[in-house]
Coordinates of C-alpha atoms and ligand atoms in Angstrom, one line a residue:
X12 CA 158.2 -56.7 -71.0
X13 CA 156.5 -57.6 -67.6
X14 CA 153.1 -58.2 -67.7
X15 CA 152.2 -57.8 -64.1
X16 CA 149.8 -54.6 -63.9
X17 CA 150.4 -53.0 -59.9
X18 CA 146.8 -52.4 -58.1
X19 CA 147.3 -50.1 -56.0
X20 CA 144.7 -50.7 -53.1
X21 CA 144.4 -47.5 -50.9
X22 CA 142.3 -47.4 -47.7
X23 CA 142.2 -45.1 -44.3
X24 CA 144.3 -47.6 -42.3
X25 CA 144.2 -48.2 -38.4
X26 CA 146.8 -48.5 -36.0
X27 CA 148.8 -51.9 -35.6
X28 CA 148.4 -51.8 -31.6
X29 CA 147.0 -50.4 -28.9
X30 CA 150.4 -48.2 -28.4
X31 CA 150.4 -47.3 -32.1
X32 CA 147.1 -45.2 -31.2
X33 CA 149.5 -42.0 -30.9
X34 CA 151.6 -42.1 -33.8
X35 CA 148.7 -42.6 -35.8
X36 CA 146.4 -39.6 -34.6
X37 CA 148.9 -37.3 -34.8
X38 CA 149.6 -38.6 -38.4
X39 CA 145.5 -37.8 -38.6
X40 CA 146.0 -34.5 -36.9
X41 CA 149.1 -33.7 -39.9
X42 CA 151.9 -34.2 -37.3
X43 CA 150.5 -32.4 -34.4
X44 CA 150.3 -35.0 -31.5
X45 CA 146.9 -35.1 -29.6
X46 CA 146.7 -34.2 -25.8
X47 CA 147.0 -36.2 -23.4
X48 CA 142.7 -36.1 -23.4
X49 CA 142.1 -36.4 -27.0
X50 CA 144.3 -40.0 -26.9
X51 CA 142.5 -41.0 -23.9
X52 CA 139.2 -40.5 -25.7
X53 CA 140.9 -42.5 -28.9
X54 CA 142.1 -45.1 -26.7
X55 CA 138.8 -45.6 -25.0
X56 CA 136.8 -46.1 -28.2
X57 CA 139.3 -49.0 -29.6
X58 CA 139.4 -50.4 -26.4
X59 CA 135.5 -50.3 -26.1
X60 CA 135.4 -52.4 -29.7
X61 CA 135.5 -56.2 -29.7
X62 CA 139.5 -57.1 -29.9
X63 CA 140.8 -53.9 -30.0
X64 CA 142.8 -52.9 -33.4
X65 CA 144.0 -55.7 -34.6
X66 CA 140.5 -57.4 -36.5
X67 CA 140.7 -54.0 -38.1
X68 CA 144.4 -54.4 -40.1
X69 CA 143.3 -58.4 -40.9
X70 CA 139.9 -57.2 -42.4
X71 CA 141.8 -55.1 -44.8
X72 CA 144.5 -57.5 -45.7
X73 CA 141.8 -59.9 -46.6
X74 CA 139.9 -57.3 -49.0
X75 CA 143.1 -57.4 -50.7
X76 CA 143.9 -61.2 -51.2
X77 CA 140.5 -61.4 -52.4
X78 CA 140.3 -58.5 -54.4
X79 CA 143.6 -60.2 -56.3
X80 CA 142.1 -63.5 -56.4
X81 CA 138.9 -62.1 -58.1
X82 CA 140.8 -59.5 -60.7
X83 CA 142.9 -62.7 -61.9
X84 CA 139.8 -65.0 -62.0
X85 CA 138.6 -62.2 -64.9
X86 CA 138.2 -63.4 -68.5
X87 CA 139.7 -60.5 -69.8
X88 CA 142.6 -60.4 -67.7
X89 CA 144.2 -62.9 -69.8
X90 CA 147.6 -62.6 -70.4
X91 CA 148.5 -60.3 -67.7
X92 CA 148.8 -60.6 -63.6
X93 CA 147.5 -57.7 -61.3
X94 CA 149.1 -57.5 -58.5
X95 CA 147.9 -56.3 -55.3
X96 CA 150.0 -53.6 -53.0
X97 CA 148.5 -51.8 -50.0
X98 CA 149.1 -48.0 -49.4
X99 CA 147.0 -47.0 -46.4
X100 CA 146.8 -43.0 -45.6
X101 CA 147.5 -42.9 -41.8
X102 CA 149.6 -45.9 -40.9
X103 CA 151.9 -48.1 -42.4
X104 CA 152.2 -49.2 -45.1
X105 CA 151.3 -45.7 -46.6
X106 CA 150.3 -44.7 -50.0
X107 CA 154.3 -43.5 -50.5
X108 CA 155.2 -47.0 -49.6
X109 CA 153.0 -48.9 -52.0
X110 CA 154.1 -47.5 -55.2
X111 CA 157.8 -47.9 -53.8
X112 CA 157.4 -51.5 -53.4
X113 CA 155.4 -51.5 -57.0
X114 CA 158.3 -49.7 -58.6
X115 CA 160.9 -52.5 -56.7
X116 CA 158.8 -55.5 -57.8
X117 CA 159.6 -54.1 -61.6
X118 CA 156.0 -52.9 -61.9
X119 CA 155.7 -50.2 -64.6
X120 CA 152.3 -49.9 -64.9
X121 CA 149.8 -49.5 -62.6
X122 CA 145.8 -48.5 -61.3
X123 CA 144.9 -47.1 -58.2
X124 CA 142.1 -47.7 -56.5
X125 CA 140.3 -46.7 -52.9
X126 CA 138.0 -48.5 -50.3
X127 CA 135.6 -45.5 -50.2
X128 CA 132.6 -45.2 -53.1
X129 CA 132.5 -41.8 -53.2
X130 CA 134.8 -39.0 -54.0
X131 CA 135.8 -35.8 -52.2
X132 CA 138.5 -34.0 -52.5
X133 CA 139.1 -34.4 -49.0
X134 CA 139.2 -38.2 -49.2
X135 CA 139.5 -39.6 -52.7
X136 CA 141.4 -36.7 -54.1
X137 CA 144.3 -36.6 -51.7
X138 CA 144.6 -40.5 -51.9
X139 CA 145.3 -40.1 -55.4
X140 CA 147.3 -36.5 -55.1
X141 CA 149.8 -38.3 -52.7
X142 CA 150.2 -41.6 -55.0
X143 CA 150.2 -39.5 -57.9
X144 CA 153.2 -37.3 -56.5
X145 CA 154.9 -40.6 -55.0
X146 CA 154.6 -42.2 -58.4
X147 CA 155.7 -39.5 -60.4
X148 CA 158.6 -38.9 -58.7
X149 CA 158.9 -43.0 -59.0
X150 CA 158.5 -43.0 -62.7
X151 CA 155.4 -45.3 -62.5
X152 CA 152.9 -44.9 -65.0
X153 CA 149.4 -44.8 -62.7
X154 CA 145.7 -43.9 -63.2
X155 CA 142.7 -43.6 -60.8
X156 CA 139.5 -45.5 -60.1
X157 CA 138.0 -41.7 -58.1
X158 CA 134.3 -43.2 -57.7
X159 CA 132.4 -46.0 -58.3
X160 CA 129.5 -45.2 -56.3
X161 CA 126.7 -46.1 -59.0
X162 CA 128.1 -49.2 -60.4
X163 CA 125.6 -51.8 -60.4
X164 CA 126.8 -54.5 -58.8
X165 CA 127.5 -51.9 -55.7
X166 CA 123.9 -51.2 -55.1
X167 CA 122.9 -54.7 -55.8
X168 CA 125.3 -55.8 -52.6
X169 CA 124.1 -52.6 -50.6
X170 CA 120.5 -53.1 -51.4
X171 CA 121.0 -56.8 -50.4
X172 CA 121.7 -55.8 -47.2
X173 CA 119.1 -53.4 -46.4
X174 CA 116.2 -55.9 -47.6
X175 CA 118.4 -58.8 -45.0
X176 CA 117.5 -56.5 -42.5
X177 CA 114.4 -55.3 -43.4
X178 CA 113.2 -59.1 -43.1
X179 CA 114.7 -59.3 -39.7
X180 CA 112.6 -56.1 -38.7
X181 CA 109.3 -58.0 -40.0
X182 CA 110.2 -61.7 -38.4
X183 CA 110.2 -59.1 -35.2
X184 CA 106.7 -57.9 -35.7
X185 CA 107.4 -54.4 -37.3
X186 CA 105.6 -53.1 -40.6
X187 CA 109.0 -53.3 -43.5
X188 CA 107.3 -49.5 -44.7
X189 CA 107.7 -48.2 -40.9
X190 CA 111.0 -48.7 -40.7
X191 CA 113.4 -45.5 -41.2
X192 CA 116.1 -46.5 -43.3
X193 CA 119.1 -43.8 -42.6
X194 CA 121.5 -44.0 -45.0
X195 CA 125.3 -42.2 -42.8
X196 CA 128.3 -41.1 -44.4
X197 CA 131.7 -39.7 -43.0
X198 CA 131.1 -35.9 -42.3
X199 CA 133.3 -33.7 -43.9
X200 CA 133.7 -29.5 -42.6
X201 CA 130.7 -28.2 -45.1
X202 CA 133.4 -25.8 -46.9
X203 CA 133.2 -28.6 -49.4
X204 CA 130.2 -27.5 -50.2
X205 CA 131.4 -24.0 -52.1
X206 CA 133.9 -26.0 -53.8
X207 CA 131.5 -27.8 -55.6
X208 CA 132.7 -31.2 -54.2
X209 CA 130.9 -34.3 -55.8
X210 CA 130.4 -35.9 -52.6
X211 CA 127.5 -34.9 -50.8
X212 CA 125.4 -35.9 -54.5
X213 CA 127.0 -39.1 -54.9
X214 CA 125.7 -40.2 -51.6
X215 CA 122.6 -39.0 -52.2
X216 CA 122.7 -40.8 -55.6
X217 CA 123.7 -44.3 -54.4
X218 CA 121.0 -43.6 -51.5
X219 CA 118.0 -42.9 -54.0
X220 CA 119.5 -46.3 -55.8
X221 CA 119.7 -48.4 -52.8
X222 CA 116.4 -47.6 -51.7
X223 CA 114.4 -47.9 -54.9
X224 CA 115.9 -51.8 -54.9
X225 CA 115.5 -52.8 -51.8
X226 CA 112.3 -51.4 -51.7
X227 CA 112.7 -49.2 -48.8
X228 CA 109.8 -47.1 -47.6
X229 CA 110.8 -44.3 -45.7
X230 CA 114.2 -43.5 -45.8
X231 CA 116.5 -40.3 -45.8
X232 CA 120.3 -39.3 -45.5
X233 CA 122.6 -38.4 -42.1
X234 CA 125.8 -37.8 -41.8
X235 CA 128.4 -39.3 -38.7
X236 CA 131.3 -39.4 -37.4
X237 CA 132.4 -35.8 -37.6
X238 CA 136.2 -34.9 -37.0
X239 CA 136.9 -33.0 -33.8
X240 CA 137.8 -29.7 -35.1
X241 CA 136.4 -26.0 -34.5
X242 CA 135.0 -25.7 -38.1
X243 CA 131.6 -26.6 -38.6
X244 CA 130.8 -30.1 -40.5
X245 CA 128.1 -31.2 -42.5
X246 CA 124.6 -32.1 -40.3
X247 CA 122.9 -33.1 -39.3
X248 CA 124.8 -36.1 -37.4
X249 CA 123.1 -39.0 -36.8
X250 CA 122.8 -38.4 -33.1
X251 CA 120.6 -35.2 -33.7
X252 CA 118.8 -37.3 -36.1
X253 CA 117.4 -39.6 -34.2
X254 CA 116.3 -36.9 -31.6
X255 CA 114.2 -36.1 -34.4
X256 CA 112.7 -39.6 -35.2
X257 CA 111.9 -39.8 -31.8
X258 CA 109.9 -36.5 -31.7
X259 CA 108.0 -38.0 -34.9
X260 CA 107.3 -41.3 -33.0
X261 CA 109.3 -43.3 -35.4
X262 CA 110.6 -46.6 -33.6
X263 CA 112.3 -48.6 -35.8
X264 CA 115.5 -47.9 -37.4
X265 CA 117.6 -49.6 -39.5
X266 CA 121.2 -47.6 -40.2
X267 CA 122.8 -47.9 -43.9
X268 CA 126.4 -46.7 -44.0
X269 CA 127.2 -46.5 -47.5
X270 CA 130.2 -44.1 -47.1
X271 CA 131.8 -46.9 -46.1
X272 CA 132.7 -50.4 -46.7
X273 CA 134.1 -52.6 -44.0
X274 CA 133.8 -52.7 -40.0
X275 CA 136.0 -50.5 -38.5
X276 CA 135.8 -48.1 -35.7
X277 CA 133.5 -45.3 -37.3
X278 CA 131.1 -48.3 -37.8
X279 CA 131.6 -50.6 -34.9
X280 CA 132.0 -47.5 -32.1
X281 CA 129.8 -44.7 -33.7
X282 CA 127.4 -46.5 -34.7
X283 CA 127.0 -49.9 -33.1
X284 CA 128.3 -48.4 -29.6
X285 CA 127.5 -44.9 -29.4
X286 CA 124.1 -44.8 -31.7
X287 CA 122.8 -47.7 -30.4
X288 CA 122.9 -46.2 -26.7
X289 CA 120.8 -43.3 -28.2
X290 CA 118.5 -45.1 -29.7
X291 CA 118.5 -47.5 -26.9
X292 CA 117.8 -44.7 -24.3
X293 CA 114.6 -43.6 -27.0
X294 CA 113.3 -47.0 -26.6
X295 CA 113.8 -47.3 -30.1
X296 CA 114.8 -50.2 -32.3
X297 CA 118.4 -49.3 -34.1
X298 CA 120.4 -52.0 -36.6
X299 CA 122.5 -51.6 -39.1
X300 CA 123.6 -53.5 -42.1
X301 CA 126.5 -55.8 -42.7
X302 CA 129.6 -54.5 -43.8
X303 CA 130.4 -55.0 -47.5
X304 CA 134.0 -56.2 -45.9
X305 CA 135.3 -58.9 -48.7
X306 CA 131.1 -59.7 -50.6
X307 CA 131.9 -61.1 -53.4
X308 CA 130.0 -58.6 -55.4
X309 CA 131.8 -55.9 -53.9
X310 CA 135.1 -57.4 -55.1
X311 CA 133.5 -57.7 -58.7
X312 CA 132.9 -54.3 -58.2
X313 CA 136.2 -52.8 -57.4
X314 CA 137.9 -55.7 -60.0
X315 CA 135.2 -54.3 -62.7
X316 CA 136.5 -50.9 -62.0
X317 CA 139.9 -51.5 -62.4
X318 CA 139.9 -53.7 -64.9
X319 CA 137.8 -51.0 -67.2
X320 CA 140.5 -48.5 -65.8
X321 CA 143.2 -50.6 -67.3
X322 CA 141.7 -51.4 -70.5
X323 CA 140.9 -47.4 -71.6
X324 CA 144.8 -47.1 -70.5
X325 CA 145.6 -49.9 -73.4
Ligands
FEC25 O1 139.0 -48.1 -37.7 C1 140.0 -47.3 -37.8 O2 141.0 -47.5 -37.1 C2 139.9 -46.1 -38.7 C3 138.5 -45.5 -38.7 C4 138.4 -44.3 -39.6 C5 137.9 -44.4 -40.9 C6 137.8 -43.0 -41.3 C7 137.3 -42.6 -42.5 C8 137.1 -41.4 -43.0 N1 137.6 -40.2 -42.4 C9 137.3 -39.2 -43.1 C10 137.6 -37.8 -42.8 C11 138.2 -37.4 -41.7 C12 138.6 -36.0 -41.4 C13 139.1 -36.0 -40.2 C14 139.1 -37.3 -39.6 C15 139.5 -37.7 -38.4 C16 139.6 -39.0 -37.9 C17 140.1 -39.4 -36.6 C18 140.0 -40.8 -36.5 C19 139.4 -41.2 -37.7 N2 139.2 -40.1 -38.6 FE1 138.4 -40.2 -40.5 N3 138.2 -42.2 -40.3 C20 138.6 -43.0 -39.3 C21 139.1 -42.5 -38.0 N4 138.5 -38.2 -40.6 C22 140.3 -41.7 -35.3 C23 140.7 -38.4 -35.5 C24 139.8 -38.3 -34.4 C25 138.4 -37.8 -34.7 O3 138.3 -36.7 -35.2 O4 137.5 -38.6 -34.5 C26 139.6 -34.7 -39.4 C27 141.1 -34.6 -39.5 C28 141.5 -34.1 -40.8 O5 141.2 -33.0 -41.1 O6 142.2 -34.9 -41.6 C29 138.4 -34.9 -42.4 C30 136.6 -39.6 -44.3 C31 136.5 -41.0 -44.2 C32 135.8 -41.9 -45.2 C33 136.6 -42.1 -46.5 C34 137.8 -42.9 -46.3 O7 137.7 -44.1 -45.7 O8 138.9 -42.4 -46.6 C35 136.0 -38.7 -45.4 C36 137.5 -45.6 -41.7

């Protein structure tokens, strides 16, 4: 019997070029190609980021060597090799094509896994619903990491970050306790919020855990990045946030997005492009904290999470 265990490592996924912009929102947009305005305006803001698409897709790849290299380093992964497979959920290769290519290799048992803390069953849950259905139908034997959003070594990397900043902020002159700590998530349409989705608490959880270790004085929680859709999303957005800050005189601000975990464009545009102008215009002081990207402790993280995954599955 093999003893390779499949990882299956899900995450949003970017386009490969500039001309895969198109295929790739109107895979977004559930097959319904954008106008001719809505790709300009999509074009603009990866054009506007440093190199484009590309540093995206090699960010990602790297997370996944490394998460491999650090699940095989594990004591108690003796005896057995994970093995690492992509499935992204808007671009190739998608979540469909990753447990093919499990199922090819002669992998029979696998975990799946994604590159977002927190679930909703707007994000998380259709990861899992679409590699569950693929596997299924594949005869692979899968199970879910859904949220790891309070393990420890999680905050520890997060709370890392904010205090690295916080420092930065002092070096500069400013009291640590007057800086606003905003911790930003993804918006999602607020209907998730009579379904009784998880996700809004479990931000608010690893927020309240974050800022008790690094210390933090004042902080409180935003969302960003709303889609472009005529429902109404969760508020307030960042945006209108610091409006606020600005009417209560605050002038340092340091941004923590924990509802995500690696520099890509709702990160490098929305926040260090389009925030930053705000704030800039406010004559306030915005930063934000370094992507978790491939931290070592956020690998442990994911590789803890799996690997405890795995062993309840034994
Ligand atoms: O860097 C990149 O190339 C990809 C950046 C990117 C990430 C990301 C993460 C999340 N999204 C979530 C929810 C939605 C919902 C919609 C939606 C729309 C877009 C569009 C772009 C886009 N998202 Fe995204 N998202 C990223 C990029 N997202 C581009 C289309 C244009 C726009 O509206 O701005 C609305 C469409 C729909 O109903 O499906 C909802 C959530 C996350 C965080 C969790 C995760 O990573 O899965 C939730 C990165």
């Amino acid at each position: 019997m093999s003893n390779k265990i499949g990882v299956l490592v899900m995450s949003y996924g970017t386009p490969e070029s500039m001309e895969g912009i198109e295929a790739y929102y109107t895979h977004i947009r559930r097959g319904n190609k954008p106008s001719d305005e809505q790709l300009k305006e999509l074009t603009d803001r990866y054009e506007a980021i440093v190199g484009g698409v590309f540093p995206l897709r090699e960010n990602t790849d790297r997370q996944v060597r490394t998460l491999q290299d650090t699940l095989n380093r594990d004591e108690r992964a003796q005896n057995v090799e994970f093995v690492c497979y992509q499935g992204l959920k808007h671009a190739a290769p998608f979540i469909e094509d990753g447990v093919e290519q499990m199922v090819k290799d002669g992998i029979k048992q696998a975990i799946g896994i994604v590159l977002a803390p927190h679930y909703s069953v707007m994000s998380v849950g259709t990861y899992v619903k679409r590699a569950q259905a693929k596997a299924e139908e594949a005869g692979l034997q899968i199970s879910f990491v859904e949220s790891y959003h309070m393990h420890p070594l999680l905050i520890e990397a997060l709370a890392k970050r904010v205090s690295a900043k916080l420092d930065l902020f002092e070096e500069a002159g400013a009291f640590r306790e007057s800086v606003r700590v905003l911790f930003s998530a993804h918006s999602l349409p607020e209907r998730i919020l009579s379904m009784g989705d998880p996700y809004q608490d479990q931000l608010l959880e690893t927020s309240k855990a974050v800022a008790e270790q690094a210390k933090v004085g004042q902080w409180q929680f935003t969302w960003q990045s709303a889609g472009r859709t005529h429902e109404p999303w969760l508020g307030p957005d960042i945006l209108e946030t610091l409006q606020d800050l600005k009417r209560e005189q605050v002038e340092d601000v340091l941004v923590a997005p924990i509802g995500f975990v690696s520099d890509h464009l709702e990160v490098l545009y929305d926040l260090d492009i389009e925030a930053k102008a705000i704030a800039k215009e406010m004559d306030m002081r915005l930063e934000r904290i370094d992507s978790l990207n491939s931290d070592p402790l956020y690998m442990e993280t994911l590789s803890d999470c799996v690997i405890t995954s795995w062993k309840q599955g034994i």
